[in-house]
Amino acid sequence: QVRLVESGGGLVQAGGSLRLSCAASEAIFSFNTMGWYRQAPGKQREVVATITSGGSTNYVDSVKGRFTISRDNAKNTVYLQMNSLKPEDTAVYYCNLWVLQVGREYEYWGQGTQVTVSS
């Protein structure tokens, strides 16, 4: 089973930056998407950004222009660079891996890392 290990969360003031990292325990050779989701207290989990194995990216409107998702396939790692952070970005951020292999779908989740933005 693939394991995802997240790092980079923490406490930062509004306007500051953080970089989240998520490393997969093994290389994924079939088509896949890695992404970041977040869940704030009392709110539903939402997708923040995704990136396919081919490099195609998508972002939720609220982070466009501020967050950048990228991946390093040699390191089996996905990153989320978060700039100009706002208090409303405060949430637990989860790394996600979705894999399509031989017509079957597989999904894996990290344990989550807390991001807190103070005003």
CSV table of C-alpha atoms in Angstrom, one decimal:
chain,number,residue,atom,x,y,z
A,1,GLN,CA,0.0,0.0,0.0
A,2,VAL,CA,1.3,3.5,-0.9
A,3,ARG,CA,1.9,5.7,2.1
A,4,LEU,CA,1.9,9.5,1.9
A,5,VAL,CA,4.0,11.5,4.3
A,6,GLU,CA,3.2,15.2,4.7
A,7,SER,CA,5.3,18.1,6.1
A,8,GLY,CA,5.5,21.8,6.1
A,9,GLY,CA,2.5,22.9,8.1
A,10,GLY,CA,2.6,25.4,10.9
A,11,LEU,CA,1.7,28.8,12.2
A,12,VAL,CA,2.2,31.9,10.1
A,13,GLN,CA,0.9,35.5,10.1
A,14,ALA,CA,-1.4,36.8,7.4
A,15,GLY,CA,0.5,37.6,4.3
A,16,GLY,CA,3.2,35.0,5.0
A,17,SER,CA,4.2,31.9,3.1
A,18,LEU,CA,4.4,28.1,3.7
A,19,ARG,CA,5.5,25.2,1.5
A,20,LEU,CA,3.8,21.9,2.0
A,21,SER,CA,5.4,18.7,0.8
A,22,CYS,CA,4.0,15.2,0.4
A,23,ALA,CA,6.2,12.2,-0.4
A,24,ALA,CA,4.8,8.9,-1.7
A,25,SER,CA,6.5,5.7,-0.4
A,26,GLU,CA,6.9,4.4,-4.0
A,27,ALA,CA,6.9,5.5,-7.6
A,28,ILE,CA,3.6,5.4,-9.5
A,29,PHE,CA,4.0,4.6,-13.1
A,30,SER,CA,0.4,4.6,-14.3
A,31,PHE,CA,-1.8,7.7,-14.8
A,32,ASN,CA,-2.3,9.5,-11.5
A,33,THR,CA,-3.3,12.7,-9.9
A,34,MET,CA,-1.8,14.1,-6.7
A,35,GLY,CA,-3.5,16.9,-4.9
A,36,TRP,CA,-4.1,18.9,-1.7
A,37,TYR,CA,-7.4,19.1,0.1
A,38,ARG,CA,-8.3,21.1,3.2
A,39,GLN,CA,-10.9,21.0,5.9
A,40,ALA,CA,-11.6,23.9,8.4
A,41,PRO,CA,-13.6,23.4,11.6
A,42,GLY,CA,-17.3,23.3,10.8
A,43,LYS,CA,-16.8,23.2,7.1
A,44,GLN,CA,-16.7,20.5,4.4
A,45,ARG,CA,-13.5,19.2,3.0
A,46,GLU,CA,-12.6,21.0,-0.3
A,47,VAL,CA,-10.1,20.4,-3.0
A,48,VAL,CA,-7.4,23.1,-3.1
A,49,ALA,CA,-5.2,22.1,-6.0
A,50,THR,CA,-4.5,19.0,-8.1
A,51,ILE,CA,-1.8,18.0,-10.6
A,52,THR,CA,-1.7,15.0,-12.9
A,53,SER,CA,1.2,12.9,-13.8
A,54,GLY,CA,1.3,14.8,-17.1
A,55,GLY,CA,1.6,18.2,-15.2
A,56,SER,CA,-2.0,19.5,-15.7
A,57,THR,CA,-3.1,21.7,-12.8
A,58,ASN,CA,-6.3,22.9,-11.3
A,59,TYR,CA,-7.0,25.3,-8.4
A,60,VAL,CA,-10.0,26.3,-6.4
A,61,ASP,CA,-10.9,29.9,-7.2
A,62,SER,CA,-10.0,31.2,-3.7
A,63,VAL,CA,-6.3,30.3,-4.0
A,64,LYS,CA,-5.7,31.2,-7.6
A,65,GLY,CA,-2.7,33.5,-7.9
A,66,ARG,CA,-1.5,32.7,-4.4
A,67,PHE,CA,-0.9,29.0,-4.4
A,68,THR,CA,1.2,26.9,-6.7
A,69,ILE,CA,1.1,23.1,-6.9
A,70,SER,CA,4.1,21.2,-8.4
A,71,ARG,CA,5.5,17.7,-8.4
A,72,ASP,CA,8.9,16.0,-8.7
A,73,ASN,CA,8.4,12.6,-10.2
A,74,ALA,CA,11.9,11.5,-9.4
A,75,LYS,CA,11.3,12.1,-5.7
A,76,ASN,CA,7.6,10.9,-5.8
A,77,THR,CA,6.7,14.2,-4.2
A,78,VAL,CA,4.1,16.9,-4.6
A,79,TYR,CA,4.4,20.4,-3.2
A,80,LEU,CA,2.1,23.2,-2.5
A,81,GLN,CA,3.7,26.7,-2.3
A,82,MET,CA,1.3,29.0,-0.4
A,83,ASN,CA,1.9,32.7,-0.6
A,84,SER,CA,-0.1,35.7,0.7
A,85,LEU,CA,-1.8,33.5,3.2
A,86,LYS,CA,-5.1,34.6,4.7
A,87,PRO,CA,-6.8,33.6,8.0
A,88,GLU,CA,-9.5,31.8,5.9
A,89,ASP,CA,-6.7,29.5,4.7
A,90,THR,CA,-6.6,28.0,8.2
A,91,ALA,CA,-7.4,24.3,7.9
A,92,VAL,CA,-6.0,20.8,8.1
A,93,TYR,CA,-4.4,20.1,4.7
A,94,TYR,CA,-4.5,16.6,3.4
A,95,CYS,CA,-2.4,15.1,0.6
A,96,ASN,CA,-4.2,12.9,-1.9
A,97,LEU,CA,-3.1,10.4,-4.5
A,98,TRP,CA,-5.5,9.0,-7.1
A,99,VAL,CA,-4.3,6.2,-9.4
A,100,LEU,CA,-5.8,4.6,-12.5
A,101,GLN,CA,-4.3,1.2,-13.1
A,102,VAL,CA,-5.7,-1.6,-15.4
A,103,GLY,CA,-9.1,0.1,-15.4
A,104,ARG,CA,-9.3,0.2,-11.6
A,105,GLU,CA,-9.1,3.3,-9.3
A,106,TYR,CA,-7.1,3.5,-6.2
A,107,GLU,CA,-7.0,6.4,-3.7
A,108,TYR,CA,-4.6,7.2,-0.8
A,109,TRP,CA,-4.6,9.9,1.8
A,110,GLY,CA,-2.0,11.5,4.1
A,111,GLN,CA,-2.6,12.0,7.8
A,112,GLY,CA,-3.0,15.8,7.4
A,113,THR,CA,-1.0,18.7,8.5
A,114,GLN,CA,-2.3,21.8,10.3
A,115,VAL,CA,-2.0,25.2,8.7
A,116,THR,CA,-2.9,28.2,10.9
A,117,VAL,CA,-2.9,31.7,9.7
A,118,SER,CA,-3.2,34.4,12.3
A,119,SER,CA,-4.5,37.9,11.6
